[in-house]
CSV table of C-alpha atoms and ligand atoms in Angstrom, one decimal:
chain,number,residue,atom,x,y,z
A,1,UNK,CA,104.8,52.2,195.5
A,2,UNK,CA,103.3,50.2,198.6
A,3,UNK,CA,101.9,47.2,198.3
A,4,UNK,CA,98.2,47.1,198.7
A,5,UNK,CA,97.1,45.1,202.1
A,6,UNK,CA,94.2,43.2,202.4
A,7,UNK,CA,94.0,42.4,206.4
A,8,UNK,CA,91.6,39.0,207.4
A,9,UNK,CA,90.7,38.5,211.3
A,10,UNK,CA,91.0,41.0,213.7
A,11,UNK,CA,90.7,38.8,217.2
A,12,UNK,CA,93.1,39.7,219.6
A,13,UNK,CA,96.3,39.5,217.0
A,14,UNK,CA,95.0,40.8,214.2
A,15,UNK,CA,93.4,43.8,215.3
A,16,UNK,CA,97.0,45.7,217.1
A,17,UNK,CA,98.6,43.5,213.6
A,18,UNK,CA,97.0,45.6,210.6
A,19,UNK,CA,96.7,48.8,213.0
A,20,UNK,CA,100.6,48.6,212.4
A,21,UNK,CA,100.2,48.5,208.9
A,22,UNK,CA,98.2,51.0,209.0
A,23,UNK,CA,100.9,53.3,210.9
A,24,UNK,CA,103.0,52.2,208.5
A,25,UNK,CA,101.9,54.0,205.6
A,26,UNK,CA,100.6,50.8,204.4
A,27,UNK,CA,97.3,51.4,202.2
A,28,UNK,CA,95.7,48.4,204.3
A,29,UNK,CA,91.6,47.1,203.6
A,30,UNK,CA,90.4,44.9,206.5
A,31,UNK,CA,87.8,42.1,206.5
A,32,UNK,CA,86.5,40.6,209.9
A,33,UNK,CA,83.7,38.1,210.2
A,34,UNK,CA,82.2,40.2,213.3
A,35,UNK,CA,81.7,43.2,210.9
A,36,UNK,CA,81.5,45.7,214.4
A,37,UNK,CA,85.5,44.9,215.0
A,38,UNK,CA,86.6,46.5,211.8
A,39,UNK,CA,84.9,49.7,213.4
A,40,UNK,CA,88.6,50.8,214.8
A,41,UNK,CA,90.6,50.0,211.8
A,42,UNK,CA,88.1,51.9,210.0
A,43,UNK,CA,88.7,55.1,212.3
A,44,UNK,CA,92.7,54.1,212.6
A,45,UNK,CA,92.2,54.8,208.4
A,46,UNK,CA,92.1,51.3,206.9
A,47,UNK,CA,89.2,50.6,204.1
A,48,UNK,CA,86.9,47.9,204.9
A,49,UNK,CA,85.5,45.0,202.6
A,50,UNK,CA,82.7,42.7,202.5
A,51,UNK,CA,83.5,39.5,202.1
A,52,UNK,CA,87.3,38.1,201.5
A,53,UNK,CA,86.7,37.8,197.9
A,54,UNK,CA,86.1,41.6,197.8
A,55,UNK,CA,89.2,42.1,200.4
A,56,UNK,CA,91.1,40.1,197.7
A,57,UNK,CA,90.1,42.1,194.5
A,58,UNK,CA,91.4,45.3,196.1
A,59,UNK,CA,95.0,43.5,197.4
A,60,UNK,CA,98.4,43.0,196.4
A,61,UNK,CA,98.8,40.9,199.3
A,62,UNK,CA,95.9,39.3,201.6
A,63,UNK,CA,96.9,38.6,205.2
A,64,UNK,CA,95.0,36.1,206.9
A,65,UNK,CA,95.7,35.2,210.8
A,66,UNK,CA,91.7,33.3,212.5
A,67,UNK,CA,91.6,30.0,214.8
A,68,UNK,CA,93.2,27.2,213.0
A,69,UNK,CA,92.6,25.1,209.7
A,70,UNK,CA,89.3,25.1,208.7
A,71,UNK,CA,89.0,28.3,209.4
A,72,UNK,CA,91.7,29.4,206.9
A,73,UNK,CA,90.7,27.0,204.6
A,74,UNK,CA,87.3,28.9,204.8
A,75,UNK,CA,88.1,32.2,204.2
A,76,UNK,CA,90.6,31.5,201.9
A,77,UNK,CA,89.6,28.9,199.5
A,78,UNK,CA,85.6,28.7,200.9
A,79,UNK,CA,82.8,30.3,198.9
A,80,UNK,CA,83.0,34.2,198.4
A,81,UNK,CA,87.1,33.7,199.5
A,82,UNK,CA,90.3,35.0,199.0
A,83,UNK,CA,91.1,32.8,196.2
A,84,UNK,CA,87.5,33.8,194.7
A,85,UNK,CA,89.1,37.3,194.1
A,86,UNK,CA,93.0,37.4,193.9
A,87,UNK,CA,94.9,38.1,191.0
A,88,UNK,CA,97.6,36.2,189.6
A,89,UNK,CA,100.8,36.7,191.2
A,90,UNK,CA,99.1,38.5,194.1
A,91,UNK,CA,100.4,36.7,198.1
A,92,UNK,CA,98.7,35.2,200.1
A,93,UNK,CA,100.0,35.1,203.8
A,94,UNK,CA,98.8,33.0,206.6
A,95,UNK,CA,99.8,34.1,210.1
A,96,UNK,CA,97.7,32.3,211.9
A,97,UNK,CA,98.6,29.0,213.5
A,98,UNK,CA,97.8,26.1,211.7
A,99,UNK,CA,99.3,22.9,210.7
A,100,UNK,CA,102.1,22.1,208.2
A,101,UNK,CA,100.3,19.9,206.1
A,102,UNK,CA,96.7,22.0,205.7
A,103,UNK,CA,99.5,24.9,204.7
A,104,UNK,CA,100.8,22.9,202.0
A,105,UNK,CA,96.8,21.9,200.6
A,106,UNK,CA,96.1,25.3,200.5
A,107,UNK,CA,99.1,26.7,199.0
A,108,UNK,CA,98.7,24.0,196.2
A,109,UNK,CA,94.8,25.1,195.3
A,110,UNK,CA,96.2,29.0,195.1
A,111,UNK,CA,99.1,28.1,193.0
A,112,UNK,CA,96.4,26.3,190.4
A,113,UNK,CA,95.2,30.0,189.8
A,114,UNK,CA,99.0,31.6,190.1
A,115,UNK,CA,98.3,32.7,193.6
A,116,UNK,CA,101.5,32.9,195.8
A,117,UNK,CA,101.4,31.8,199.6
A,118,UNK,CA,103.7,32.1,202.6
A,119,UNK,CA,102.8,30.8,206.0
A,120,UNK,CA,104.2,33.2,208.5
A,121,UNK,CA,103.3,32.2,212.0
A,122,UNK,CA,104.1,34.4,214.7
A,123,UNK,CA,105.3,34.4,218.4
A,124,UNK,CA,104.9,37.2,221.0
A,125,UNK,CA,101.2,37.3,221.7
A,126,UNK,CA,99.3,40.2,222.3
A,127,UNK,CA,102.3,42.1,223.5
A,128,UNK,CA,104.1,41.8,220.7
A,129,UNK,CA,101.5,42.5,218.2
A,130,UNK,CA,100.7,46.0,220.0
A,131,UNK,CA,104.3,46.8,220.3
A,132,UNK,CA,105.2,45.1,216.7
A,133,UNK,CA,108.0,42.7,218.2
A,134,UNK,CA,106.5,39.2,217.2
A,135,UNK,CA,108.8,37.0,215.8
A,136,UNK,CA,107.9,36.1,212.3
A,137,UNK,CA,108.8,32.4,210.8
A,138,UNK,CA,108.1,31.9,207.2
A,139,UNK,CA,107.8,29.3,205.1
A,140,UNK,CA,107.4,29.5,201.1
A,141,UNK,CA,109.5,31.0,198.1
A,142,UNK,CA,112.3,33.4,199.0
A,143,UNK,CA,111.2,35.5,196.2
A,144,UNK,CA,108.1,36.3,197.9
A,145,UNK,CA,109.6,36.4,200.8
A,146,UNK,CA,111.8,39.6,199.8
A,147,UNK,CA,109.3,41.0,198.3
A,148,UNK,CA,106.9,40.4,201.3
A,149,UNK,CA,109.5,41.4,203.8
A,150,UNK,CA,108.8,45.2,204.4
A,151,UNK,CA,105.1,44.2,205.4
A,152,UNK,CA,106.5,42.0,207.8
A,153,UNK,CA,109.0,44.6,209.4
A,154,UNK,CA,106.0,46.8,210.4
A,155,UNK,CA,104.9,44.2,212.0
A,156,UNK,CA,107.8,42.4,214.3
A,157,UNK,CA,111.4,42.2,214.9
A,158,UNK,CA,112.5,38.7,214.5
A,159,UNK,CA,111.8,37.9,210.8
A,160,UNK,CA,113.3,34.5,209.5
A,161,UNK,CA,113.0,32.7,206.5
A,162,UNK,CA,112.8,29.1,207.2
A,163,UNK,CA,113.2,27.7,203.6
A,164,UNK,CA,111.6,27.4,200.1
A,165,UNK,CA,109.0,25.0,201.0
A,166,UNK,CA,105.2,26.1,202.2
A,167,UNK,CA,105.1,24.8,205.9
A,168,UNK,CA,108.4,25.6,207.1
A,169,UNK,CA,107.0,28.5,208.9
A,170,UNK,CA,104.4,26.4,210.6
A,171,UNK,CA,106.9,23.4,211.5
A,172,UNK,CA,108.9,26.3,213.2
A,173,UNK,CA,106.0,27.5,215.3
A,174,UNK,CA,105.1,24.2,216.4
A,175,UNK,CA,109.0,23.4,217.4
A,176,UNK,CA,108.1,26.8,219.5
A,177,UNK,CA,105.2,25.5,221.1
A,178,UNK,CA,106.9,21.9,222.3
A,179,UNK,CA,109.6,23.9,223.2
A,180,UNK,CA,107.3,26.6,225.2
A,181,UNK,CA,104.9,24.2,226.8
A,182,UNK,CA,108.1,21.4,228.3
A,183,UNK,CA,109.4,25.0,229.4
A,184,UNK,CA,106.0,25.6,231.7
A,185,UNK,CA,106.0,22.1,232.7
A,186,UNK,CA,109.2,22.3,234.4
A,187,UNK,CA,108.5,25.7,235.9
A,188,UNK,CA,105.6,24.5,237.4
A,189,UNK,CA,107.2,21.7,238.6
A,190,UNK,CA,109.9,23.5,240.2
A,191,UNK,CA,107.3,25.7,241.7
A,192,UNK,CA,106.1,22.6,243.4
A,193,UNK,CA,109.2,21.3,244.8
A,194,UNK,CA,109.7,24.5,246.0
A,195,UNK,CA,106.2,24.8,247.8
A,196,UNK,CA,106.4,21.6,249.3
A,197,UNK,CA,110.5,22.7,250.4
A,198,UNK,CA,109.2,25.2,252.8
A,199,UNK,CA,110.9,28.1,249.9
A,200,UNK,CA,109.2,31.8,249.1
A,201,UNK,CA,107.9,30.9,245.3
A,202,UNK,CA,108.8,34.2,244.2
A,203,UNK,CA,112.9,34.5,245.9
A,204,UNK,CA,113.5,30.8,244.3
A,205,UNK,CA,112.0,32.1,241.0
A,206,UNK,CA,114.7,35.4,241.6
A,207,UNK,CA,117.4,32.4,242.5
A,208,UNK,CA,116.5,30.7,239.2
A,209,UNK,CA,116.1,33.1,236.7
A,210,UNK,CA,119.4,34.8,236.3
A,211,UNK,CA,120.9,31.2,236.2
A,212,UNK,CA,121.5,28.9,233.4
A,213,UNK,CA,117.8,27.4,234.0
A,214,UNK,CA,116.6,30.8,233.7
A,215,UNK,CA,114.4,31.1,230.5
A,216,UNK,CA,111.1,33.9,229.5
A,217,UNK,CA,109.0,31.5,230.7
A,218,UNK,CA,110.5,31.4,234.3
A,219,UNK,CA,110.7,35.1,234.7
A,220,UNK,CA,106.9,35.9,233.3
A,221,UNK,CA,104.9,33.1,233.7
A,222,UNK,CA,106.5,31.7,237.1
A,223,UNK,CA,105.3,34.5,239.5
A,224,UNK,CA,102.1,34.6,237.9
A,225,UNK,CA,101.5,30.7,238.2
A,226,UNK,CA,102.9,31.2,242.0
A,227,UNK,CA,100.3,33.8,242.5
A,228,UNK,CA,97.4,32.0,240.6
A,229,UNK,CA,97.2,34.9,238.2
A,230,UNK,CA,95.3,33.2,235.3
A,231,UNK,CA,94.8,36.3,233.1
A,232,UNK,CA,95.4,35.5,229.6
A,233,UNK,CA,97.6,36.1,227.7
A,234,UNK,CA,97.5,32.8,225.4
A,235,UNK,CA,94.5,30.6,226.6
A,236,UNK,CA,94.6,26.8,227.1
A,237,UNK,CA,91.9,26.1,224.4
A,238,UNK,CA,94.7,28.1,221.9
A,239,UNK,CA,97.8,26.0,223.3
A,240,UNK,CA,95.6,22.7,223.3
A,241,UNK,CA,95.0,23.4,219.6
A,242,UNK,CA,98.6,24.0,218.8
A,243,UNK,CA,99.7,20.7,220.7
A,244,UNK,CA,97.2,18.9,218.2
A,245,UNK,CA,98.8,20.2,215.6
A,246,UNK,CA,102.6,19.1,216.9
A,247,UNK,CA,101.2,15.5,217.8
A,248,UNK,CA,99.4,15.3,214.6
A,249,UNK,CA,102.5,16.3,212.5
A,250,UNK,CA,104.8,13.7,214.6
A,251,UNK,CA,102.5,11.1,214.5
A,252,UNK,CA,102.9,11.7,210.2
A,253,UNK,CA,106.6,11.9,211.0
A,254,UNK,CA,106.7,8.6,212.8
A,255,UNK,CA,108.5,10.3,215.7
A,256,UNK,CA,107.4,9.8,219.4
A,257,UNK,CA,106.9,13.1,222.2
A,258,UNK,CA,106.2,11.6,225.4
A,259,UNK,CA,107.1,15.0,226.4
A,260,UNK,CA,104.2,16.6,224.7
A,261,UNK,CA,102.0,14.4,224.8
A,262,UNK,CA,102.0,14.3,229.0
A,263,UNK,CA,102.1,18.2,228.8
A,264,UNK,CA,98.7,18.1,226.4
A,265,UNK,CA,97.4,15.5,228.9
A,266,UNK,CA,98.0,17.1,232.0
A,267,UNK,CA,96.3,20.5,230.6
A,268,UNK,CA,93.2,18.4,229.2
A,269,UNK,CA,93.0,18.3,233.2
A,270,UNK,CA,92.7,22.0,233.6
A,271,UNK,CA,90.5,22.3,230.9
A,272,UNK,CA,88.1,19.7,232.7
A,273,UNK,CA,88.4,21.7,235.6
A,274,UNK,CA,86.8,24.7,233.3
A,275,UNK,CA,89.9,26.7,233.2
A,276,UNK,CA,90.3,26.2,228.7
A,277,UNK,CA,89.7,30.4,228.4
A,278,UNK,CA,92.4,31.2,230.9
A,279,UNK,CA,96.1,31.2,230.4
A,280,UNK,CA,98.4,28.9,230.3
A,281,UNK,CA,99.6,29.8,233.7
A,282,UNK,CA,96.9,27.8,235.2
A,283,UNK,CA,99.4,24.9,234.0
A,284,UNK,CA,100.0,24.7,237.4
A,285,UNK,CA,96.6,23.4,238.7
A,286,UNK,CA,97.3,20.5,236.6
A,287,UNK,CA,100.0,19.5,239.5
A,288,UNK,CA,98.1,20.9,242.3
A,289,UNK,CA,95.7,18.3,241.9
A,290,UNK,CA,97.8,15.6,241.2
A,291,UNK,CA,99.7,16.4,244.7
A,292,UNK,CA,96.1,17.5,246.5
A,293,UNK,CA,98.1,21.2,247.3
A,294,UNK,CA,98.3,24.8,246.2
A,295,UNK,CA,100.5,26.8,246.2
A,296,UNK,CA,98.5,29.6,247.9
B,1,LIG,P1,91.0,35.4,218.4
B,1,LIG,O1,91.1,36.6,219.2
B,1,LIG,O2,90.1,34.3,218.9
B,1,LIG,O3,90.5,35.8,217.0
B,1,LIG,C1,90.2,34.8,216.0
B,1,LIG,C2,89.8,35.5,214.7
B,1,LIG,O4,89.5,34.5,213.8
B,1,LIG,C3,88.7,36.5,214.8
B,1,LIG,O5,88.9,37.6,213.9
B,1,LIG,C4,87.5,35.6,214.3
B,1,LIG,O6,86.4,36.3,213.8
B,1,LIG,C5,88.2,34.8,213.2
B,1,LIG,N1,87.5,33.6,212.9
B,1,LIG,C6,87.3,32.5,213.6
B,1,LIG,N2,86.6,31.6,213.0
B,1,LIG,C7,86.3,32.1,211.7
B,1,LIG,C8,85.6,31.6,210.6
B,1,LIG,N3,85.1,30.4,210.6
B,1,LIG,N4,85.6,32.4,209.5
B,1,LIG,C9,86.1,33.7,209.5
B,1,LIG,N5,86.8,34.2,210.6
B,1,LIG,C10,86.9,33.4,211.7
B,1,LIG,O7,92.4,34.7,218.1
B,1,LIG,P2,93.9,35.3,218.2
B,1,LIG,O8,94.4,35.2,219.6
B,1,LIG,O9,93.9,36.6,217.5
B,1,LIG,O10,94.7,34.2,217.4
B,1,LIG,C11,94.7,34.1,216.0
B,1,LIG,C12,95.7,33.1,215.5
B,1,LIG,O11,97.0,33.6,216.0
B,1,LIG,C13,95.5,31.7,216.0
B,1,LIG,O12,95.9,30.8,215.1
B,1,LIG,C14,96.5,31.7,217.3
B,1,LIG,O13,96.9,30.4,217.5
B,1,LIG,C15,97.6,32.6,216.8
B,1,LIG,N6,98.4,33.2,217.8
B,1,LIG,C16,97.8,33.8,218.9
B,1,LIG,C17,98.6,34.3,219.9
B,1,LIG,C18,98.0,35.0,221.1
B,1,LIG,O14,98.7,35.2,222.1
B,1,LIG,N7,96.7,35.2,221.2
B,1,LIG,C19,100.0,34.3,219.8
B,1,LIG,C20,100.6,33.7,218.7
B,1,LIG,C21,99.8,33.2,217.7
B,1,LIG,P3,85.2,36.9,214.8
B,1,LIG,O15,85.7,38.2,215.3
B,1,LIG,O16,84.1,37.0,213.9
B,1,LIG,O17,85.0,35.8,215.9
C-alpha cells in the first residue's frame, strides 16, 4: 500500500514537488501557511490540512521543504507542529535547505517521541521540480532511506544516500552551493576579461563550453549574465542564505573558504545595489562595479 504523504510549503519548490506526488498515485495531504496556495493541489487531487499537527496525524511521512532553520524548526517542532501529531515510527523529511547542525537538533527532539527524520536537500531549482529531475542528497538511516525511496523517485532522478548520520544530506548541498557559487565567480570573471578583450560574450562562451572549463553554469547562466538577464531562477537573498550556512558550518569545522567568503562578499554588493530578489546571474554586477564597466 502507498505511503500516506503529508506535503509542508508549497513556494516555488514545493508546489510542482507534491503535484508530482500527486501524479504519482501518491495519496498526498498538503499544508501551506498562505492557505490560498494549496487551492491547486487541492484541484490537482491532494487533501488539505489545517495546521502541520493535523497534516501529521493523517501521514506516514510528512515532507517539509520552507526558507531555512527557523522556519523548519517552526513547523516542525513549533506549537500546533509536525511533531505535535506524528506517530511513532512515522518520517519526517526535510528538503528544504538548512544547515547541518539545526538538522541534527531537530532530528534528536523527533527521535525522543520515535519520530524518524531524513534531511533530503535538493538541487535543480524550479526546473527540476516541474520536470521531477532534482537531485536528491540524504542524510539519516538507510532503513528509512529504502523505505522512503519510492517517494523520492517521483520526485527526481539523482537520488543518493550520503550516510547514516542526520546532516549528511545537508553537508552535501552546501558542498553544492561552494562548488556552484566559485563556478559563477569565474564565469563572470571570464565574462570580463572577455569584455574588456574586445571578444563577442556569447562566441567565447560557445569557445568555452564544449571545453574542459565548460561546466552548467557556463552554458546557462553565462549568456544570461552577458545579456543582463536577471530573471530568477534562484534569487541572491536564497544563495546568500545558503552561503551562511556553508561559512557557519566551516567556521564549526575550523576550516578556512577565502573562496566563499569573497563570493558571499562580492554578492552582499549586489544586494546593496537592490538586486537580493533577482538571480544569481546578476553576480556579474558585483564586477561591473568594481571595474566601472558593463558588459552591455
Ligand atoms: P519560496 O518560494 O520562498 O517558498 C517558501 C515556502 O516556505 C512557502 O511555502 C512559505 O509559506 C513557507 N514558509 C516560509 N516561512 C514560513 C514559516 N515561518 N512558517 C511556515 N511556512 C513558512 O521558497 P522555495 O524557492 O520554494 O525554496 C524552499 C527551500 O528550497 C529553501 O530552503 C531553498 O533554499 C530550497 N531550494 C530552492 C531552490 C530554488 O531554485 N528555488 C532550489 C533548491 C533548493 P508562504 O507561502 O506562506 O509564504
Amino acid at each position: 500500500m502507498n505511503l500516506k504523504i503529508g506535503f509542508a510549503g508549497l513556494g516555488i519548490m514545493g508546489r510542482p514537488m507534491s503535484g508530482n506526488l500527486v501524479k504519482a498515485g501518491f495519496p498526498v495531504t498538503v499544508w501551506n501557511r498562505t492557505q490560498s496556495k494549496t487551492h491547486c493541489l487541492a484541484d490537482a487531487g491532494a487533501d488539505v490540512a489545517n495546521s502541520p499537527k493535523e497534516l501529521a496525524e493523517r501521514s506516514d511521512v510528512i515532507i517539509t521543504i520552507v526558507t531555512d532553520s527557523p522556519e523548519v524548526k517552526q513547523v516542525v517542532l513549533g506549537e500546533g507542529g509536525v511533531i505535535e501529531g506524528a506517530r511513532a515510527n512515522s518520517v519526517v523529511i526535510d528538503m528544504s535547505t538548512i544547515s547541518p547542525a539545526a538538522t541534527r537538533e531537530i532530528a534528536e527532539d523527533l527521535a525522543l517521541k520515535g519520530i524518524h527524520m531524513l534531511d533530503a536537500p535538493v538541487s535543480g531549482g524550479d526546473k527540476g521540480a516541474i520536470e521531477g529531475t532534482l537531485s536528491i542528497m540524504v542524510g539519516g538511516p538507510k532503513a528509512d532511506f529504502d523505505r522512503c525511496l519510492p517517494i523520492f523517485q517521483a520526485m527526481g532522478k539523482n537520488i543518493i544516500h550520503m550516510g547514516d548520520e542526520h546532516g549528511m544530506g545537508q553537508a552535501t548541498k552546501a558542498c553544492n552551493q561552494v562548488i556552484g557559487i566559485l563556478n559563477i565567480l569565474a564565469v563572470g570573471e571570464g565574462l570580463m576579461l572577455a569584455h574588456k578583450s574586445g571578444l563577442d560574450l556569447n562566441r567565447m562562451l560557445q569557445a568555452v563550453g564544449a571545453g574542459a572549463a565548460g561546466s552548467w553554469m557556463v552554458n546557462n547562466l553565462g549568456p544570461k549574465m552577458a545579456a543582463h538577464d536577471f530573471e530568477p531562477g534562484f534569487i541572491i537573498r536564497l544563495q546568500q542564505k545558503d552561503l551562511n550556512i556553508v561559512l557557519e558550518t566551516a567556521k564549526d569545522l575550523n576550516l578556512p573558504m577565502p573562496g566563499t567568503s569573497l563570493a558571499h562578499q562580492l554578492l552582499r554588493s549586489v544586494e546593496a545595489e537592490g538586486l537580493g530578489e533577482k538571480g544569481t546571474s546578476a553576480f556579474i554586477r558585483a564586477l561591473e562595479k568594481l571595474a566601472d564597466c558593463s558588459l552591455v
